[in-house]
Short mmCIF file of C-alpha atoms in Angstrom, two decimals:
data_model
loop_
_atom_site.label_atom_id
_atom_site.label_comp_id
_atom_site.label_asym_id
_atom_site.label_seq_id
_atom_site.Cartn_x
_atom_site.Cartn_y
_atom_site.Cartn_z
CA UNK E 1 56.15 58.26 54.81
CA UNK E 2 59.44 59.17 53.03
CA UNK E 3 60.16 60.13 49.51
CA UNK E 4 63.04 60.63 47.15
CA UNK E 5 63.83 61.81 43.54
CA UNK E 6 63.03 64.86 41.50
CA UNK E 7 61.23 67.79 43.36
CA UNK E 8 60.74 70.42 41.42
CA UNK E 9 57.14 70.83 41.91
CA UNK E 10 57.14 69.53 45.70
CA UNK E 11 56.37 65.97 44.97
CA UNK E 12 58.43 64.83 47.85
CA UNK E 13 56.38 66.55 50.09
CA UNK E 14 59.15 67.63 52.24
CA UNK E 15 58.28 71.39 52.16
CA UNK E 16 61.08 72.28 49.55
CA UNK E 17 61.58 72.17 45.78
CA UNK E 18 65.06 70.38 46.10
CA UNK E 19 65.70 67.13 44.60
CA UNK E 20 66.89 64.39 46.94
CA UNK E 21 68.89 61.18 45.96
CA UNK E 22 67.99 59.87 49.54
CA UNK E 23 64.65 59.57 51.30
CA UNK E 24 63.21 62.65 53.11
CA UNK E 25 60.39 62.52 55.34
CA UNK E 26 56.90 63.99 53.87
CA UNK E 27 55.73 66.62 56.20
CA UNK E 28 52.88 65.68 58.74
CA UNK E 29 52.22 62.02 57.66
CA UNK E 30 52.53 59.50 60.37
CA UNK E 31 49.53 57.17 59.89
CA UNK E 32 49.66 56.43 55.84
CA UNK E 33 48.18 53.14 54.84
CA UNK E 34 49.20 53.40 51.02
CA UNK E 35 50.94 55.80 48.81
CA UNK E 36 50.64 56.41 44.83
CA UNK E 37 52.71 58.59 42.68
CA UNK E 38 51.61 60.48 39.60
CA UNK E 39 53.94 62.28 37.11
CA UNK E 40 54.71 65.25 39.30
CA UNK E 41 52.50 64.58 42.20
CA UNK E 42 51.95 61.98 45.02
CA UNK E 43 49.03 60.97 47.24
CA UNK E 44 48.42 58.87 50.36
CA UNK E 45 45.40 57.11 52.03
CA UNK E 46 45.66 57.80 55.82
CA UNK E 47 44.25 55.85 58.55
CA UNK E 48 40.48 56.31 58.84
CA UNK E 49 40.18 56.91 55.07
CA UNK E 50 40.97 60.50 54.39
CA UNK E 51 43.28 61.10 51.32
CA UNK E 52 46.37 63.52 51.04
CA UNK E 53 48.14 64.83 48.18
CA UNK E 54 51.22 67.06 47.38
CA UNK E 55 53.04 68.25 44.22
CA UNK E 56 51.86 69.81 41.03
CA UNK E 57 48.21 70.94 40.99
CA UNK E 58 47.65 73.00 37.64
CA UNK E 59 44.75 70.73 36.71
CA UNK E 60 43.19 69.84 40.12
CA UNK E 61 45.39 66.54 40.57
CA UNK E 62 45.73 67.37 44.23
CA UNK E 63 41.91 67.36 44.80
CA UNK E 64 41.71 70.41 47.11
CA UNK E 65 39.69 72.54 44.84
CA UNK E 66 42.59 74.82 43.74
CA UNK E 67 45.22 75.07 41.18
CA UNK E 68 48.23 75.95 43.50
CA UNK E 69 51.04 73.33 43.75
CA UNK E 70 51.91 72.46 47.33
CA UNK E 71 55.28 71.19 48.84
CA UNK E 72 53.35 69.57 51.50
CA UNK E 73 50.53 67.42 51.71
CA UNK E 74 47.02 68.97 51.38
CA UNK E 75 43.59 67.18 52.17
CA UNK E 76 41.75 65.94 49.07
CA UNK E 77 38.11 67.38 49.33
CA UNK E 78 35.15 65.13 50.31
CA UNK E 79 36.88 61.76 50.81
CA UNK E 80 36.75 60.08 54.25
CA UNK E 81 36.41 56.45 53.48
CA UNK E 82 39.10 55.82 51.02
CA UNK E 83 40.67 52.32 50.94
CA UNK E 84 43.04 52.74 47.79
CA UNK E 85 44.60 55.67 45.99
CA UNK E 86 46.20 55.59 42.48
CA UNK E 87 47.68 58.38 40.56
CA UNK E 88 48.73 58.82 36.78
CA UNK E 89 50.10 61.80 34.86
CA UNK E 90 47.90 64.57 35.74
CA UNK E 91 45.03 62.84 37.88
CA UNK E 92 44.19 60.77 40.85
CA UNK E 93 41.47 58.16 41.81
CA UNK E 94 40.37 56.77 44.99
CA UNK E 95 38.49 53.50 45.93
CA UNK E 96 35.81 54.25 48.54
CA UNK E 97 34.44 51.55 51.26
CA UNK E 98 31.04 51.33 49.30
CA UNK E 99 33.14 50.09 46.52
CA UNK E 100 32.59 53.14 44.21
CA UNK E 101 35.27 55.20 42.53
CA UNK E 102 36.02 59.07 42.64
CA UNK E 103 38.61 60.64 40.27
CA UNK E 104 40.09 64.19 40.11
CA UNK E 105 42.46 66.26 37.87
CA UNK E 106 43.07 66.17 34.13
CA UNK E 107 40.17 64.86 31.93
CA UNK E 108 40.82 65.72 28.45
CA UNK E 109 40.31 62.00 27.34
CA UNK E 110 37.60 61.27 29.53
CA UNK E 111 39.90 59.43 32.21
CA UNK E 112 37.91 60.64 35.23
CA UNK E 113 35.04 58.55 33.98
CA UNK E 114 32.17 61.04 34.76
CA UNK E 115 30.74 61.16 31.20
CA UNK E 116 32.45 64.46 30.58
CA UNK E 117 35.99 65.80 29.47
CA UNK E 118 35.92 68.53 31.80
CA UNK E 119 39.01 68.62 34.62
CA UNK E 120 37.84 68.40 38.22
CA UNK E 121 39.42 70.10 40.92
CA UNK E 122 37.73 67.78 43.49
CA UNK E 123 36.74 64.28 43.23
CA UNK E 124 33.74 63.20 40.78
CA UNK E 125 32.07 59.85 40.92
CA UNK E 126 33.12 57.23 38.27
CA UNK E 127 29.62 56.79 36.29
CA UNK E 128 28.12 53.34 36.28
CA UNK E 129 31.10 51.78 38.07
CA UNK E 130 30.00 49.62 41.35
CA UNK E 131 31.09 46.92 43.39
CA UNK E 132 34.86 47.61 42.79
CA UNK E 133 37.66 45.77 44.31
CA UNK E 134 40.54 47.57 42.79
CA UNK E 135 41.45 50.37 40.60
CA UNK E 136 44.59 50.94 38.25
CA UNK E 137 45.63 53.88 36.06
CA UNK E 138 47.60 54.09 32.64
CA UNK E 139 48.61 57.37 31.37
CA UNK E 140 45.48 58.90 30.31
CA UNK E 141 43.16 55.86 30.91
CA UNK E 142 41.76 54.21 34.18
CA UNK E 143 40.43 50.79 34.83
CA UNK E 144 38.73 48.97 37.50
CA UNK E 145 38.15 45.35 38.60
CA UNK E 146 34.79 44.34 39.87
CA UNK E 147 34.07 41.92 42.83
CA UNK E 148 32.53 39.52 40.12
CA UNK E 149 35.96 39.34 38.38
CA UNK E 150 35.07 41.54 35.38
CA UNK E 151 36.93 44.59 34.43
CA UNK E 152 36.06 47.99 32.91
CA UNK E 153 38.12 50.80 31.51
CA UNK E 154 37.61 54.47 30.44
CA UNK E 155 39.45 57.14 28.99
CA UNK E 156 41.83 57.26 25.94
CA UNK E 157 41.88 54.39 23.66
CA UNK E 158 44.01 55.22 20.74
CA UNK E 159 45.84 51.94 20.97
CA UNK E 160 43.03 49.74 22.21
CA UNK E 161 43.96 50.22 25.87
CA UNK E 162 40.36 50.15 27.01
CA UNK E 163 39.97 46.46 25.61
CA UNK E 164 36.47 46.83 24.27
CA UNK E 165 37.66 45.98 20.67
CA UNK E 166 37.59 49.68 19.40
CA UNK E 167 39.99 52.75 19.54
CA UNK E 168 37.13 54.94 20.52
CA UNK E 169 37.86 57.08 23.54
CA UNK E 170 35.24 56.63 26.43
CA UNK E 171 34.42 59.13 29.10
CA UNK E 172 32.38 56.23 30.78
CA UNK E 173 33.40 52.92 31.65
CA UNK E 174 33.26 50.03 29.09
CA UNK E 175 33.75 46.35 29.52
CA UNK E 176 37.12 44.81 28.89
CA UNK E 177 36.48 41.74 26.45
CA UNK E 178 37.62 38.19 27.02
CA UNK E 179 38.83 38.22 30.24
CA UNK E 180 37.10 36.81 33.54
CA UNK E 181 37.82 36.05 37.15
CA UNK E 182 40.13 39.12 37.27
CA UNK E 183 41.98 39.54 40.46
CA UNK E 184 44.00 42.65 39.58
CA UNK E 185 45.15 44.97 36.90
CA UNK E 186 47.87 47.36 35.93
CA UNK E 187 48.05 50.21 33.52
CA UNK E 188 50.92 51.44 31.43
CA UNK E 189 51.45 54.40 29.00
CA UNK E 190 48.95 53.20 26.37
CA UNK E 191 48.32 49.63 27.35
CA UNK E 192 46.71 47.55 30.17
CA UNK E 193 47.07 44.22 31.85
CA UNK E 194 45.18 41.75 34.12
CA UNK E 195 45.80 38.86 35.98
CA UNK E 196 43.04 36.03 36.53
CA UNK E 197 42.43 33.71 39.49
CA UNK E 198 44.24 30.91 37.46
CA UNK E 199 47.33 33.08 37.36
CA UNK E 200 47.16 33.93 33.59
CA UNK E 201 48.01 37.32 32.49
CA UNK E 202 46.71 39.07 29.70
CA UNK E 203 47.22 42.46 28.20
CA UNK E 204 45.96 44.97 25.44
CA UNK E 205 46.85 48.22 23.72
CA UNK E 206 50.10 49.26 22.44
CA UNK E 207 52.67 47.01 21.63
CA UNK E 208 55.26 48.69 19.61
CA UNK E 209 58.02 47.38 21.93
CA UNK E 210 56.32 44.05 22.84
CA UNK E 211 54.84 45.35 25.93
CA UNK E 212 51.95 43.00 25.62
CA UNK E 213 54.15 39.70 25.88
CA UNK E 214 52.34 37.86 23.23
CA UNK E 215 55.46 37.31 20.93
CA UNK E 216 54.55 40.29 18.62
CA UNK E 217 54.79 43.93 18.16
CA UNK E 218 51.33 44.59 16.98
CA UNK E 219 48.85 46.27 18.85
CA UNK E 220 45.88 44.59 20.12
CA UNK E 221 42.26 46.16 20.88
CA UNK E 222 41.29 42.91 22.96
CA UNK E 223 43.27 41.03 25.48
CA UNK E 224 45.95 38.58 24.42
CA UNK E 225 47.43 36.03 26.63
CA UNK E 226 51.09 36.65 27.73
CA UNK E 227 53.39 33.88 26.41
CA UNK E 228 55.07 31.82 29.02
CA UNK E 229 52.76 32.80 31.87
CA UNK E 230 50.26 30.20 31.94
#
């Protein structure tokens, strides 16, 4: 694995804190299956299902039980069957082989989904979320797609980014309204989007810059179809 860019907290994983405009090798990783980057940290799923992270760790986003940042990869505690890892500003989440989700790090908005707003320095189970096929993260919210094509989100909801028709934050998963047959999701700063098996795209949440793609700049608390992508 190779990384490049800013490195003041060791997020490139090469054992230094020196920025690099060209790729540098992440120390000790030779069998990565996938990678995710947060604001100042990075994570990877390794062959066999373990997860390793590096960079900033002030609120536990590396998942090793400590708070010290690391310029080289450290193992996330108690994860041996991960199939996907995602990262956001100050947290990380992993999808496991049993289709459950675990998250760790910053949790002031309930974005870890364990029913609390307490940060976690090791992975905690997302409450009530099973049969998950993929996970997506926004700045302070997280979403999951289930195998039946439904979607759920949890965490901050000030702009309606959870898609449940409210602006109430939730530390547990709530169903996204008006989307079905979902095959994938993505999260932005304060908005979310989904794609369905008929190739339609819907988005919801903050829209001040037109990020929902519906031809307006009005926030939406429920999914709206992206214009011209039908």
